[in-house]
One Martini backbone bead per residue (centre of mass of N, CA, C, O) as a GRO file, in nm:
protein
   53
    1LEU     BB    1  -0.752   1.624   0.690
    2PRO     BB    2  -0.605   1.399   0.847
    3LEU     BB    3  -0.346   1.180   0.848
    4ILE     BB    4  -0.591   0.955   0.878
    5PRO     BB    5  -0.783   0.855   0.647
    6MET     BB    6  -1.120   0.739   0.594
    7GLU     BB    7  -1.262   0.479   0.413
    8CYS     BB    8  -1.552   0.414   0.270
    9ARG     BB    9  -1.778   0.205   0.100
   10CYS     BB   10  -1.891   0.459  -0.067
   11GLY     BB   11  -1.594   0.618  -0.144
   12LYS     BB   12  -1.537   0.802   0.088
   13VAL     BB   13  -1.363   1.053   0.279
   14PHE     BB   14  -1.279   1.064   0.635
   15CYS     BB   15  -1.281   1.140   0.939
   16LYS     BB   16  -1.291   1.007   1.257
   17LEU     BB   17  -1.583   1.130   1.321
   18HIS     BB   18  -1.716   1.039   1.009
   19ARG     BB   19  -1.669   0.719   0.945
   20TYR     BB   20  -1.943   0.649   1.012
   21ALA     BB   21  -2.243   0.590   0.866
   22ALA     BB   22  -2.427   0.767   1.063
   23GLU     BB   23  -2.248   1.042   1.028
   24HIS     BB   24  -2.281   1.051   0.672
   25GLN     BB   25  -2.508   0.923   0.512
   26CYS     BB   26  -2.482   0.645   0.398
   27THR     BB   27  -2.529   0.446   0.085
   28PHE     BB   28  -2.448   0.186   0.198
   29ASP     BB   29  -2.558  -0.162   0.210
   30TYR     BB   30  -2.502  -0.361   0.479
   31ARG     BB   31  -2.732  -0.572   0.479
   32LYS     BB   32  -2.693  -0.683   0.193
   33MET     BB   33  -2.399  -0.769   0.230
   34ALA     BB   34  -2.452  -0.968   0.465
   35ALA     BB   35  -2.653  -1.153   0.315
   36LYS     BB   36  -2.456  -1.240   0.090
   37GLU     BB   37  -2.238  -1.360   0.276
   38ILE     BB   38  -2.415  -1.573   0.411
   39ALA     BB   39  -2.503  -1.719   0.150
   40ARG     BB   40  -2.211  -1.790   0.059
   41ASN     BB   41  -2.118  -1.942   0.339
   42ASN     BB   42  -2.428  -2.091   0.324
   43PRO     BB   43  -2.514  -2.337   0.168
   44LYS     BB   44  -2.747  -2.526   0.041
   45VAL     BB   45  -2.890  -2.821   0.185
   46GLU     BB   46  -2.954  -3.129   0.006
   47ALA     BB   47  -3.121  -3.411   0.022
   48GLU     BB   48  -3.211  -3.704  -0.056
   49LYS     BB   49  -3.469  -3.868  -0.164
   50LEU     BB   50  -3.695  -4.093  -0.078
   51ARG     BB   51  -3.804  -4.394  -0.157
   52LYS     BB   52  -4.074  -4.562  -0.225
   53ILE     BB   53  -4.218  -4.883  -0.114
   0.00000   0.00000   0.00000
């Protein structure tokens, strides 16, 4: 490995050429992580229901 090894989110260490997920068949699910982060940062907003007159 080069002087600066890159650690992937899948837990493996790669050189600068293979650090990207597409280059080493990464098993980490980036879409699921992004969906969880979006859901966490944007909580559901519910307004009070109006009473019928």
